[in-house]
mmCIF file of C-alpha atoms in Angstrom:
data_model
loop_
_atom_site.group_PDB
_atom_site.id
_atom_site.type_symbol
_atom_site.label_atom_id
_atom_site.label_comp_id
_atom_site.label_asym_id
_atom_site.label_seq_id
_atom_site.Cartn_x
_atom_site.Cartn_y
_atom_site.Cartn_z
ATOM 1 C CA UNK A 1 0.978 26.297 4.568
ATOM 2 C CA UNK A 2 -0.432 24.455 8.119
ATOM 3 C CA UNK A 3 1.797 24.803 10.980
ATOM 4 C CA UNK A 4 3.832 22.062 12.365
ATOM 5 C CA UNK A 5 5.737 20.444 15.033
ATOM 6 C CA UNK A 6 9.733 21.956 14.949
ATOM 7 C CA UNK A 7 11.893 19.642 13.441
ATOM 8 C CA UNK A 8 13.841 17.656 15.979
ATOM 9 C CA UNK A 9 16.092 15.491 14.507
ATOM 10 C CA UNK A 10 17.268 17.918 11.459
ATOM 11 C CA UNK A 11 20.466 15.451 10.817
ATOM 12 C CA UNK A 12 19.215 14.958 7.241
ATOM 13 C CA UNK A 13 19.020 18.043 6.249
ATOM 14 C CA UNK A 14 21.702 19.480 7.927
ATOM 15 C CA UNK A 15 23.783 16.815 5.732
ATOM 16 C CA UNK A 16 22.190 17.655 2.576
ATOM 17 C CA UNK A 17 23.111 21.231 3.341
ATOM 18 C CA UNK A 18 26.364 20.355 3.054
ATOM 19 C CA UNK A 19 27.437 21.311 7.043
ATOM 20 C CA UNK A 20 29.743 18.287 8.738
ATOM 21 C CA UNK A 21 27.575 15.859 10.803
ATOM 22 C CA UNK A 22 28.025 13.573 13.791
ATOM 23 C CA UNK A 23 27.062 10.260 11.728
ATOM 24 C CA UNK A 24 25.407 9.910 8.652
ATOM 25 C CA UNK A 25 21.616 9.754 8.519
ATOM 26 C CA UNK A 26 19.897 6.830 7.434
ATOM 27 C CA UNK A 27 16.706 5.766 5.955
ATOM 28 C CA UNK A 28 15.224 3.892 2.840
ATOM 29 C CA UNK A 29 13.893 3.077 -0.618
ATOM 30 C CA UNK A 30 10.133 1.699 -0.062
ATOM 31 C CA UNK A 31 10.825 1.467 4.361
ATOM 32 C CA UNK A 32 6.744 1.744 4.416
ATOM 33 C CA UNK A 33 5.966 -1.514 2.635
ATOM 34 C CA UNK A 34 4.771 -5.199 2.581
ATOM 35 C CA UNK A 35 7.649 -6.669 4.005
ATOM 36 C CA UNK A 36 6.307 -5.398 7.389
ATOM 37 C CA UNK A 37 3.640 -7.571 8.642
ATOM 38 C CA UNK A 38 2.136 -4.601 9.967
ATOM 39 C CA UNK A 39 1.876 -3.310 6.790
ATOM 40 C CA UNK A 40 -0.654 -6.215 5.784
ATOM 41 C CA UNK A 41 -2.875 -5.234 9.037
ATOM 42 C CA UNK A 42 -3.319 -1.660 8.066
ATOM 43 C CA UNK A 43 -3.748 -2.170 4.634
ATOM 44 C CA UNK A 44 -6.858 -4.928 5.266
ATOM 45 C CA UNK A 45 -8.978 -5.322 2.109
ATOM 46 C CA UNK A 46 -7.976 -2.082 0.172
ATOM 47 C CA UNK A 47 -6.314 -3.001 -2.806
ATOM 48 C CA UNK A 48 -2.897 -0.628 -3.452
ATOM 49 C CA UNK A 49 -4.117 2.429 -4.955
ATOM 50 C CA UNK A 50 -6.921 2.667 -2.457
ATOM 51 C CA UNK A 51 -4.188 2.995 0.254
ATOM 52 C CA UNK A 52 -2.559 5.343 -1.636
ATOM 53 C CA UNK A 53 -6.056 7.867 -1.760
ATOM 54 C CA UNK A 54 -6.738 7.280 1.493
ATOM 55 C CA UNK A 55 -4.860 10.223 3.541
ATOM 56 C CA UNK A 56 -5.423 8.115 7.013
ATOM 57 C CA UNK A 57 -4.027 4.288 5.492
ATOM 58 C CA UNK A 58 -1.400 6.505 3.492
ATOM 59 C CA UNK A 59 -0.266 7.886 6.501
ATOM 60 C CA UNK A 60 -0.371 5.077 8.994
ATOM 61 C CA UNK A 61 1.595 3.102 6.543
ATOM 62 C CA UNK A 62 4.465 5.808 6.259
ATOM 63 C CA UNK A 63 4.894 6.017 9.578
ATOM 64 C CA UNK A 64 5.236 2.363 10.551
ATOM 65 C CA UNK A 65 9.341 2.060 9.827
ATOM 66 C CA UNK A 66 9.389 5.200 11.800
ATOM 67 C CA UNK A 67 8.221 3.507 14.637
ATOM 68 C CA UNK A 68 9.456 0.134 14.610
ATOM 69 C CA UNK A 69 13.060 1.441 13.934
ATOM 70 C CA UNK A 70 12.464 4.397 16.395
ATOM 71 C CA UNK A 71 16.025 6.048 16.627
ATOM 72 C CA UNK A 72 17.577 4.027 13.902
ATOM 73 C CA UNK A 73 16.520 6.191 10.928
ATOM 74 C CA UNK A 74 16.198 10.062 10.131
ATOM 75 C CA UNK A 75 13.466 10.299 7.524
ATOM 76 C CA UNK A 76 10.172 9.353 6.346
ATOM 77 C CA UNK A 77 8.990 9.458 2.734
ATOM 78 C CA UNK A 78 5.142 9.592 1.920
ATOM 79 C CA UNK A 79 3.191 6.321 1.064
ATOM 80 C CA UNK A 80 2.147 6.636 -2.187
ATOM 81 C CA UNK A 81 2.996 5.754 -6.326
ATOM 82 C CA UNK A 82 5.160 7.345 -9.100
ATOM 83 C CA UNK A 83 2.074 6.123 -11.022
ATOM 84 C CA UNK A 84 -0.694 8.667 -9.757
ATOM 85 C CA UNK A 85 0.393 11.475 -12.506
ATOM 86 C CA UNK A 86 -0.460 8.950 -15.193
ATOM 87 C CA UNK A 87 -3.647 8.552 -12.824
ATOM 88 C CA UNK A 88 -4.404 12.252 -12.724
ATOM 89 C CA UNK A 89 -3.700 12.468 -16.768
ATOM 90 C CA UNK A 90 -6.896 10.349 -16.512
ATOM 91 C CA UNK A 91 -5.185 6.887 -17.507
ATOM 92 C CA UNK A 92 -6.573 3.932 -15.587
ATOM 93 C CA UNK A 93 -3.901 2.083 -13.778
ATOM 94 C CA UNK A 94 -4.320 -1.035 -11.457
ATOM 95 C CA UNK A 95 -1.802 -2.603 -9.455
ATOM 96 C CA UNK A 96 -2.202 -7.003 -9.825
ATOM 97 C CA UNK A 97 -1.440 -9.490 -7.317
ATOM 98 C CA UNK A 98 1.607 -10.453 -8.285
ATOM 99 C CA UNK A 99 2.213 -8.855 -11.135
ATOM 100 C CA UNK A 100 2.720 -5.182 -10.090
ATOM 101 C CA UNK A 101 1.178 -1.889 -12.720
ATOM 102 C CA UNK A 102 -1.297 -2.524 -15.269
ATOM 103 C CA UNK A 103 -2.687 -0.074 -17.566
ATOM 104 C CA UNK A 104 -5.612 -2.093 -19.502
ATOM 105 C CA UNK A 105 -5.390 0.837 -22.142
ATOM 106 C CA UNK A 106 -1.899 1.651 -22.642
ATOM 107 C CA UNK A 107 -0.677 4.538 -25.130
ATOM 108 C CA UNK A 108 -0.306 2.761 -28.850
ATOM 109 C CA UNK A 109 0.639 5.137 -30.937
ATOM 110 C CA UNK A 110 0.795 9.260 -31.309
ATOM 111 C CA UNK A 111 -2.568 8.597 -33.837
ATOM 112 C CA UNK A 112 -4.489 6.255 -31.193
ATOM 113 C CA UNK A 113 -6.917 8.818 -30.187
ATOM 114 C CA UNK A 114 -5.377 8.701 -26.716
ATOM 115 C CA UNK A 115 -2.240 10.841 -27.038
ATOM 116 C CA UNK A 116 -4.051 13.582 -28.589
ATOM 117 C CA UNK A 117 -5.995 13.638 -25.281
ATOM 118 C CA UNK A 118 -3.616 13.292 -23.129
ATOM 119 C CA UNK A 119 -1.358 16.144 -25.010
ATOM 120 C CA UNK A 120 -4.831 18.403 -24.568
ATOM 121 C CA UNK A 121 -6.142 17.330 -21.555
ATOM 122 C CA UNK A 122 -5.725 20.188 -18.990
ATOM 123 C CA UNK A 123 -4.737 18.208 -15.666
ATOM 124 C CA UNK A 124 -5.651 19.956 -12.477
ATOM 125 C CA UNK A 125 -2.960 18.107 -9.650
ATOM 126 C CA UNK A 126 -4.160 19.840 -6.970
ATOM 127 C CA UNK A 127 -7.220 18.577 -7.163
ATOM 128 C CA UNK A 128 -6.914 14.826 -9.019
ATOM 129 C CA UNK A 129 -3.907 14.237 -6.061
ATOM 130 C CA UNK A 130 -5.263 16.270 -3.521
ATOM 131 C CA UNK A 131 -5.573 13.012 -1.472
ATOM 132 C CA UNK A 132 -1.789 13.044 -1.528
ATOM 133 C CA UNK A 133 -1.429 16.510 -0.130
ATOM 134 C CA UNK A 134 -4.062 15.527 2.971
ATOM 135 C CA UNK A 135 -1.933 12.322 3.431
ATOM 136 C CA UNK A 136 1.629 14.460 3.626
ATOM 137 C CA UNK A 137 0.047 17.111 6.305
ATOM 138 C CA UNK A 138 -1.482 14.302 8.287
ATOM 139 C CA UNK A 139 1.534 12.731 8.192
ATOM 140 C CA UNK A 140 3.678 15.502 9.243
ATOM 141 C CA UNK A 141 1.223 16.260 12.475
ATOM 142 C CA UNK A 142 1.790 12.833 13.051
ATOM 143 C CA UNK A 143 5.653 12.882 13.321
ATOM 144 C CA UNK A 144 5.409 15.872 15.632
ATOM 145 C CA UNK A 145 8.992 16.993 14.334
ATOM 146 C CA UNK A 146 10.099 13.227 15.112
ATOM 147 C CA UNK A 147 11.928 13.360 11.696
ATOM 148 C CA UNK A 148 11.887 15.337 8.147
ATOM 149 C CA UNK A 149 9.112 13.968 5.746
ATOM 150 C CA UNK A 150 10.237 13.303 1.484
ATOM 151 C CA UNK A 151 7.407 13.634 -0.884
ATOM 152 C CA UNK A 152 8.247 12.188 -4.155
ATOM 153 C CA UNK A 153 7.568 11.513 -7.814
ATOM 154 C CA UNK A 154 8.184 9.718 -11.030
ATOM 155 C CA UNK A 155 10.649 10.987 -13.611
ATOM 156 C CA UNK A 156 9.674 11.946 -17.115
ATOM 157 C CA UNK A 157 11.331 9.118 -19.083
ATOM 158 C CA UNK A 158 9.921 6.144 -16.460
ATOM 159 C CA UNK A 159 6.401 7.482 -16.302
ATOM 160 C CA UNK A 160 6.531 7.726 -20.169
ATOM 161 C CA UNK A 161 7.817 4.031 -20.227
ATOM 162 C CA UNK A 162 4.886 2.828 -18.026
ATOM 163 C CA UNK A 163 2.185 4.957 -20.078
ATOM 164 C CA UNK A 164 3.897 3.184 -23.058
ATOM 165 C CA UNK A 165 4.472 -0.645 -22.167
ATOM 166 C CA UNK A 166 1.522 -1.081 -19.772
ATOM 167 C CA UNK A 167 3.712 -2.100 -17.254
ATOM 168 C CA UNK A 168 7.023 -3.195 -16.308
ATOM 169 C CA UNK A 169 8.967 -4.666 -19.025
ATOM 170 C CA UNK A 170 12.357 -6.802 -19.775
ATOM 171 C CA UNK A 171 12.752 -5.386 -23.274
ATOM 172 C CA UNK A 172 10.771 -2.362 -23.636
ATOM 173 C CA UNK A 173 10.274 -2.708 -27.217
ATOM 174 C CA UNK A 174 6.967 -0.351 -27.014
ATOM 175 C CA UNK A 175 8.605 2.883 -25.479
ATOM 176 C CA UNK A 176 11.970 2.252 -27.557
ATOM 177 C CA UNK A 177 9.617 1.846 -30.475
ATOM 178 C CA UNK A 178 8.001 5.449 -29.090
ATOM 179 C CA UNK A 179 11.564 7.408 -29.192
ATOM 180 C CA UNK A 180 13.171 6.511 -32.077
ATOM 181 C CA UNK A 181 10.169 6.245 -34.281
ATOM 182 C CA UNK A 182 8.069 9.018 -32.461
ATOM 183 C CA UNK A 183 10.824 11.601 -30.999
ATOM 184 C CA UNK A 184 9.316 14.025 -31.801
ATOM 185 C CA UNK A 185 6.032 12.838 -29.945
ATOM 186 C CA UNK A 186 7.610 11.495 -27.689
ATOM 187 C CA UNK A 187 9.453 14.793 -26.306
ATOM 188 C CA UNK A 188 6.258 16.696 -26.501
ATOM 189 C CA UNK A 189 4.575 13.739 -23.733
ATOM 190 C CA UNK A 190 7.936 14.132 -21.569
ATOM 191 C CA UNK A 191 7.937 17.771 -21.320
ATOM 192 C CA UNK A 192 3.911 17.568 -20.549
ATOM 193 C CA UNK A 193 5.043 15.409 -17.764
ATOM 194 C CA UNK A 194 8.023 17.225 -16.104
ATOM 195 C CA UNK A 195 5.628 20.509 -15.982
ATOM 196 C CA UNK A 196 2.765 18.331 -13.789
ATOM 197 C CA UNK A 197 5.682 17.057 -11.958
ATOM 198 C CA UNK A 198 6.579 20.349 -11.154
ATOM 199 C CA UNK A 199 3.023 21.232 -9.954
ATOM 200 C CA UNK A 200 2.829 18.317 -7.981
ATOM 201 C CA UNK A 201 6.025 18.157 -6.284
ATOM 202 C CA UNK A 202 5.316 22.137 -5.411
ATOM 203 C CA UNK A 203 2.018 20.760 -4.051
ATOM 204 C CA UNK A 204 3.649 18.384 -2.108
ATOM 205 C CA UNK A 205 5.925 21.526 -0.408
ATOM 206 C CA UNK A 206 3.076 23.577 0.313
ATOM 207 C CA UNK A 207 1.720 20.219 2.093
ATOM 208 C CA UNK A 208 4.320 19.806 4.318
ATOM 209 C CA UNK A 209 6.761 17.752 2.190
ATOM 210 C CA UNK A 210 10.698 18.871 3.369
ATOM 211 C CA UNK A 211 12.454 17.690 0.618
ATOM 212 C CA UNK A 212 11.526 15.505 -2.738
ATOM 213 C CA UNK A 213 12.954 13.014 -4.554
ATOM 214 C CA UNK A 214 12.414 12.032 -8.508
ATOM 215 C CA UNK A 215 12.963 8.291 -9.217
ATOM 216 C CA UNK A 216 14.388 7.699 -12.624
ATOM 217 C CA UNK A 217 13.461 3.834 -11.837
ATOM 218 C CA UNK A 218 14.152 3.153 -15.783
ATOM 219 C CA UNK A 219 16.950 5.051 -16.826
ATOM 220 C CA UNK A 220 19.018 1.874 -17.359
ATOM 221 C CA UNK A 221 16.742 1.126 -20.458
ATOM 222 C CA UNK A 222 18.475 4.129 -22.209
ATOM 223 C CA UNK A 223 21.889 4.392 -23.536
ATOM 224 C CA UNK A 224 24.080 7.291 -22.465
ATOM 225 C CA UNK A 225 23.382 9.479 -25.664
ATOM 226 C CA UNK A 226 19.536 8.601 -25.122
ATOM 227 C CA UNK A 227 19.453 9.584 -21.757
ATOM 228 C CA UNK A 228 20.824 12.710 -22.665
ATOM 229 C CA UNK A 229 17.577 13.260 -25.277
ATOM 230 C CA UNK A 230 14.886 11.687 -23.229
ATOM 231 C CA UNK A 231 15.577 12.009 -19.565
ATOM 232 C CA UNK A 232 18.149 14.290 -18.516
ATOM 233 C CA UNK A 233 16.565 17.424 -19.944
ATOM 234 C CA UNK A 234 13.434 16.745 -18.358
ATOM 235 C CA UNK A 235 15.375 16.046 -15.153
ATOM 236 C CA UNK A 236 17.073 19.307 -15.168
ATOM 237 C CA UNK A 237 13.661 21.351 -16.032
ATOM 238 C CA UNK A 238 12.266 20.071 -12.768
ATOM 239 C CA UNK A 239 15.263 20.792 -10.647
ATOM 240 C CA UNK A 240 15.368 24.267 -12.704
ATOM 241 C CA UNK A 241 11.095 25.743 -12.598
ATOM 242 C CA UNK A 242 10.061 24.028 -8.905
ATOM 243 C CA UNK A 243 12.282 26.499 -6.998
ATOM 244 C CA UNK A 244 10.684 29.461 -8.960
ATOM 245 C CA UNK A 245 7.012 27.541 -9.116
ATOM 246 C CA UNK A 246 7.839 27.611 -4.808
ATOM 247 C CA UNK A 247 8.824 31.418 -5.145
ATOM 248 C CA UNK A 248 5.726 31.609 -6.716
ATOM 249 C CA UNK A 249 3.900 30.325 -4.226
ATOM 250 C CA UNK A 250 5.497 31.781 -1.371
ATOM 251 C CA UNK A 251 7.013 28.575 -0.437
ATOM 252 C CA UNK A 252 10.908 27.932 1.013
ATOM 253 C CA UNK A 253 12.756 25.991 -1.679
ATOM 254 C CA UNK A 254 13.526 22.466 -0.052
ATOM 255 C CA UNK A 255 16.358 20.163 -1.551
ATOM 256 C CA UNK A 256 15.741 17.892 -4.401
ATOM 257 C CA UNK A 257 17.038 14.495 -5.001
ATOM 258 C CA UNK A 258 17.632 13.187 -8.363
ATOM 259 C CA UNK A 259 17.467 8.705 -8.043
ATOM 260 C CA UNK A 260 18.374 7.944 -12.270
ATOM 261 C CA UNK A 261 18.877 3.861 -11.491
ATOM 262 C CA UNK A 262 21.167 2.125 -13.529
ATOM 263 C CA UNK A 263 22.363 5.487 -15.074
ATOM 264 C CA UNK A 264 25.642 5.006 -13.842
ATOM 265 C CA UNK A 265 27.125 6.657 -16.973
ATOM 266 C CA UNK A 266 25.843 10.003 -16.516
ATOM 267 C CA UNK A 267 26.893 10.075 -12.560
ATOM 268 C CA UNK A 268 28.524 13.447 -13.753
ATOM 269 C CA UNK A 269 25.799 14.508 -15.514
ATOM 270 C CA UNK A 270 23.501 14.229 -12.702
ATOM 271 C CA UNK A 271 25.891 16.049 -10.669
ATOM 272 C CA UNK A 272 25.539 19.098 -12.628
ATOM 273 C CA UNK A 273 21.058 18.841 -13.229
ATOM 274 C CA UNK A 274 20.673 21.018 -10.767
ATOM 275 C CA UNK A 275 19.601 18.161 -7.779
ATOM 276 C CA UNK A 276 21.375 18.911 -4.019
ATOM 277 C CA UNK A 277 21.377 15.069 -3.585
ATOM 278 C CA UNK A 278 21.914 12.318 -6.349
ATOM 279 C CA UNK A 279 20.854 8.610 -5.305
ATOM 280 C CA UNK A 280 22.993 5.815 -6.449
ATOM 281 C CA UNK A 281 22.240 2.523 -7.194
ATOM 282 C CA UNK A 282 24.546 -0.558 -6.176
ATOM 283 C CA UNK A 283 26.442 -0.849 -9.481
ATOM 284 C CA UNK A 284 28.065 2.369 -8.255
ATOM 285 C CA UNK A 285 31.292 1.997 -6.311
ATOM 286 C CA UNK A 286 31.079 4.659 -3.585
ATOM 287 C CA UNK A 287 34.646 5.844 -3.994
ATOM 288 C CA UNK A 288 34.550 6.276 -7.348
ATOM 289 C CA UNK A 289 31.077 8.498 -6.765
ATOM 290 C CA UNK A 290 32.561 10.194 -4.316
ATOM 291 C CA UNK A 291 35.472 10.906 -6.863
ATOM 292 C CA UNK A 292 33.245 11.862 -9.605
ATOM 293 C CA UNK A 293 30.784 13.898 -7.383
ATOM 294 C CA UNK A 294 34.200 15.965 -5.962
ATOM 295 C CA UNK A 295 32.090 18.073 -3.407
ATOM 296 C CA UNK A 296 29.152 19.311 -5.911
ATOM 297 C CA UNK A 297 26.419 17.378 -4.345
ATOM 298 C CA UNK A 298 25.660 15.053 -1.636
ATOM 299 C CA UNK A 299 25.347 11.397 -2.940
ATOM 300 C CA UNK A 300 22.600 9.176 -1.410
ATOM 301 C CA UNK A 301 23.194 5.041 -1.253
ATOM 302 C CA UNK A 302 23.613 2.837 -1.833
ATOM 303 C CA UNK A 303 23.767 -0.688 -0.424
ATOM 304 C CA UNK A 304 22.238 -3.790 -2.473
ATOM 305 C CA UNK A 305 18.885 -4.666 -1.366
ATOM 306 C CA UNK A 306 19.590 -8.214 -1.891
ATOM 307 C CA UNK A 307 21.931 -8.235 1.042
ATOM 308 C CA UNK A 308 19.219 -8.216 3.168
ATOM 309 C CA UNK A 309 18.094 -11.595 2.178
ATOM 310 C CA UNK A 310 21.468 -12.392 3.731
ATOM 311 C CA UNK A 311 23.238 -13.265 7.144
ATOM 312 C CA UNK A 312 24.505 -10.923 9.253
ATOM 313 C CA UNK A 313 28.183 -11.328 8.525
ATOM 314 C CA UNK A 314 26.806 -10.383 4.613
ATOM 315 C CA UNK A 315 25.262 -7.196 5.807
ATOM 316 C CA UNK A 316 27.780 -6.262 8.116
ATOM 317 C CA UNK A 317 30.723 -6.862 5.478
ATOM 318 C CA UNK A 318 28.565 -4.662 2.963
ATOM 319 C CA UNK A 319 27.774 -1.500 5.725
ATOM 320 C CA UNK A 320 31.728 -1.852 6.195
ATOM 321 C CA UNK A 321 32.534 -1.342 2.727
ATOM 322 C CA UNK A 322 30.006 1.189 2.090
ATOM 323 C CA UNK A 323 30.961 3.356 5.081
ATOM 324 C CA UNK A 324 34.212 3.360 4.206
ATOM 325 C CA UNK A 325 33.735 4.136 0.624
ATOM 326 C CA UNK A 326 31.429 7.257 1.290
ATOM 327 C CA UNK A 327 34.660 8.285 3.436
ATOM 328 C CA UNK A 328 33.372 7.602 7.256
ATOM 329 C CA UNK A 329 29.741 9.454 6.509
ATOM 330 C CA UNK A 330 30.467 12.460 8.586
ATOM 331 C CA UNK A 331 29.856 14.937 5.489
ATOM 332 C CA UNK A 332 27.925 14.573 2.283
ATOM 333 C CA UNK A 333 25.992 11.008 2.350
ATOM 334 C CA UNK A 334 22.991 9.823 3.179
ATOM 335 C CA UNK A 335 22.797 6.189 3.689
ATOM 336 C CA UNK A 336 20.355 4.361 2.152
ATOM 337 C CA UNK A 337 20.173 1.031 -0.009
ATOM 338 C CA UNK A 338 20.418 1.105 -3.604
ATOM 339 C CA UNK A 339 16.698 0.777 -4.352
ATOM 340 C CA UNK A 340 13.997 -0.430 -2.724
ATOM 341 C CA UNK A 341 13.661 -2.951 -0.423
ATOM 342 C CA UNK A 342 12.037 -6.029 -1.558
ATOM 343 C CA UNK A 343 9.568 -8.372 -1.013
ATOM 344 C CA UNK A 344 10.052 -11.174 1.890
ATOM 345 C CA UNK A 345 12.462 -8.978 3.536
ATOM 346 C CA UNK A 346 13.163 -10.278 7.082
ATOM 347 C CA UNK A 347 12.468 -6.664 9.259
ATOM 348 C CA UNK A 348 15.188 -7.536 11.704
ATOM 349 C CA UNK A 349 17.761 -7.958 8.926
ATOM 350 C CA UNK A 350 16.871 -4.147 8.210
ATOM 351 C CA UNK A 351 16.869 -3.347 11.645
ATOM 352 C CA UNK A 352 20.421 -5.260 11.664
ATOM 353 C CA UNK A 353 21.336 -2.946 8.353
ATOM 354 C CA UNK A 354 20.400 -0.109 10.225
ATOM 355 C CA UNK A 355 22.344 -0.843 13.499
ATOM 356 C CA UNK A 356 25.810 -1.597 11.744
ATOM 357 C CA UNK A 357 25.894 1.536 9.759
ATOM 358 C CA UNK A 358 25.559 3.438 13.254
ATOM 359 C CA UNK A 359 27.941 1.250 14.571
ATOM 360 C CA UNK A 360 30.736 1.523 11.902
ATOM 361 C CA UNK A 361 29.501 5.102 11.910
ATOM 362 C CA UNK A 362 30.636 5.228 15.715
ATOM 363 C CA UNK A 363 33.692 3.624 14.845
ATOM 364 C CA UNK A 364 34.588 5.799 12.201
ATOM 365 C CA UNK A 365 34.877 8.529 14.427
ATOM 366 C CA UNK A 366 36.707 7.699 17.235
ATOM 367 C CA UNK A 367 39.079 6.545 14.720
ATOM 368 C CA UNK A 368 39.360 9.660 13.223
ATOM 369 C CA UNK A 369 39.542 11.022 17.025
ATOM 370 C CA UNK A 370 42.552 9.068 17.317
ATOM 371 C CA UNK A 371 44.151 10.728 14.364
#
């Protein structure tokens, strides 16, 4: 493993270790993105992916919030897709203008030719994503210890559902077609997925990655008993084999973060997979998470994005709430919105977002000083 920098603002993870902390730390969903217009000037000509495979763009681009909100946030999380395991499986994948993921060949059926491939395909991550790896180091010389760095991947059931439909869909009929006509099929592609994600999340480690995160971006598209079939045990064999597949290696386990959106329902669940952190989205009320979660993990959220689209007296109403709800932030939350954040984005409304949770943050506590 390279040598790097000493951590010097270890807030983060002092948080997800469970210790009582002087504010809550902050960052969030997609903060390396096009709603930065210095995003567009890095990025030039290349179309998505090729940022993504090249370690240098990659790693200007995931350091840009850092910058611009200098002091304001505590993490930064690797530029790159959930998409590049379906990439390394050797499916083609473009990203339109527009549009967003395309696979021109998408998986038809478990007699198409394709699936048999796929299921006997042996996939080499650390070399097919080895761009991803150079991009994480770089990165973390970069930061110099300015804050900790998340590497991240897709979760079984969403990449499945993007292998499937061919792209993002509003009624998934192809991958709901997949598990209740192909379950069986279905649960061999899943579990061939969770082991590469172990692989490449444990890649990721050796790189320099200090803790990971698996987004569950579709887990709304299954019903509470489906989740339990067709995500959650894949969930819980990543959060189970990467600590041994890190022993294996040598490697220090880091903590893992488990972001299931919409999956609301299985809060509790996901409390018990075997994740140190669970993300929320904004359908989740952050006292009744904080109820439900009752000390087992730390919960990361989980503010709607679409606030920022708003005036300040929106944003500042919503930080309120959400501070409040997570109990002041001094122990076991990480702020963060409750996904991404979206196109057309006004920065300084984020940099506003950002400010107001310190603020109410700072207010919490000399309040509680009082008491």
């Amino acid at each position: 493993m390279p040598a790097f920098d000493a951590l010097r603002n270890d807030l983060l993870l002092r948080t997800v270790r469970g210790e009582r902390v002087e504010r809550p730390p902050i960052w969030v969903m997609r903060q390396a993105g096009r709603y930065l217009p210095e995003y567009h000037e890095a990025k030039g000509d290349n179309d998505f992916f090729a940022c993504c495979r090249s370690p240098e763009i990659a790693s200007t681009l995931t350091l840009q919030p850092i910058d611009r909100y200098d002091g304001l946030i505590d993490a930064a999380i690797i530029f790159s897709d959930i998409l590049v395991i379906p990439q390394a499986m050797g499916m083609t994948v473009e990203m339109l203008d527009k549009k967003g993921p395309h696979f021109p060949d998408p998986l038809r059926s478990p007699t198409d030719g394709q699936y048999e491939q796929l299921m006997n395909r042996k996939v080499d991550v650390a070399q097919e994503l080895d761009y991803v790896y150079q991009a994480i180091t770089m990165t973390r010389h970069k930061l110099k210890g300015r804050v900790p760095l998340y590497g991240f991947c897709g979760a079984p059931w969403t990449l499945l559902c993007y292998m499937v439909e061919g792209g993002g869909s509003k009624l998934f009929v192809q991958v709901k077609t997949w598990i209740y006509r192909y379950p069986d099929q279905s649960k061999k592609l899943l579990q061939k997925i969770a082991e590469l994600c172990v692989e490449y999340l444990a890649l990721q480690v050796q790189a320099g990655a200090q803790i990971v995160q698996v987004f569950d971006s579709w887990a709304a598209e299954l019903s509470p008993a489906s989740f339990g079939e067709f995500a959650l045990p894949y969930l819980r064999y990543i959060s189970k084999h990467l600590p041994h597949r890190l022993e294996e290696l040598r490697l220090e386990c880091v903590p893992m973060v488990i972001f299931a959106k919409g999956a609301w329902y299985a809060l509790d669940d996901l409390c018990n997979s075997g994740y140190h952190v669970v993300g929320l989205d904004w359908l989740q009320d952050p006292a009744e998470a904080v109820r439900i979660a009752n000390g087992r993990v730390v919960l990361q959220g989980n503010a709607d994005p679409g606030v920022l689209y708003g005036d300040k007296d929106a944003i500042t109403a919503v930080v309120q709430d959400m501070v409040q709800g997570f109990g002041g932030g001094k122990q076991g939350w990480i702020a963060n919105l409750g996904h991404g954040v979206t196109p057309f984005v006004d920065p300084d409304n984020l940099r506003y977002f950002f400010e107001e949770i310190h603020r109410f943050a700072a207010t919490e506590t000399r309040s509680s000083t009082k008491v």
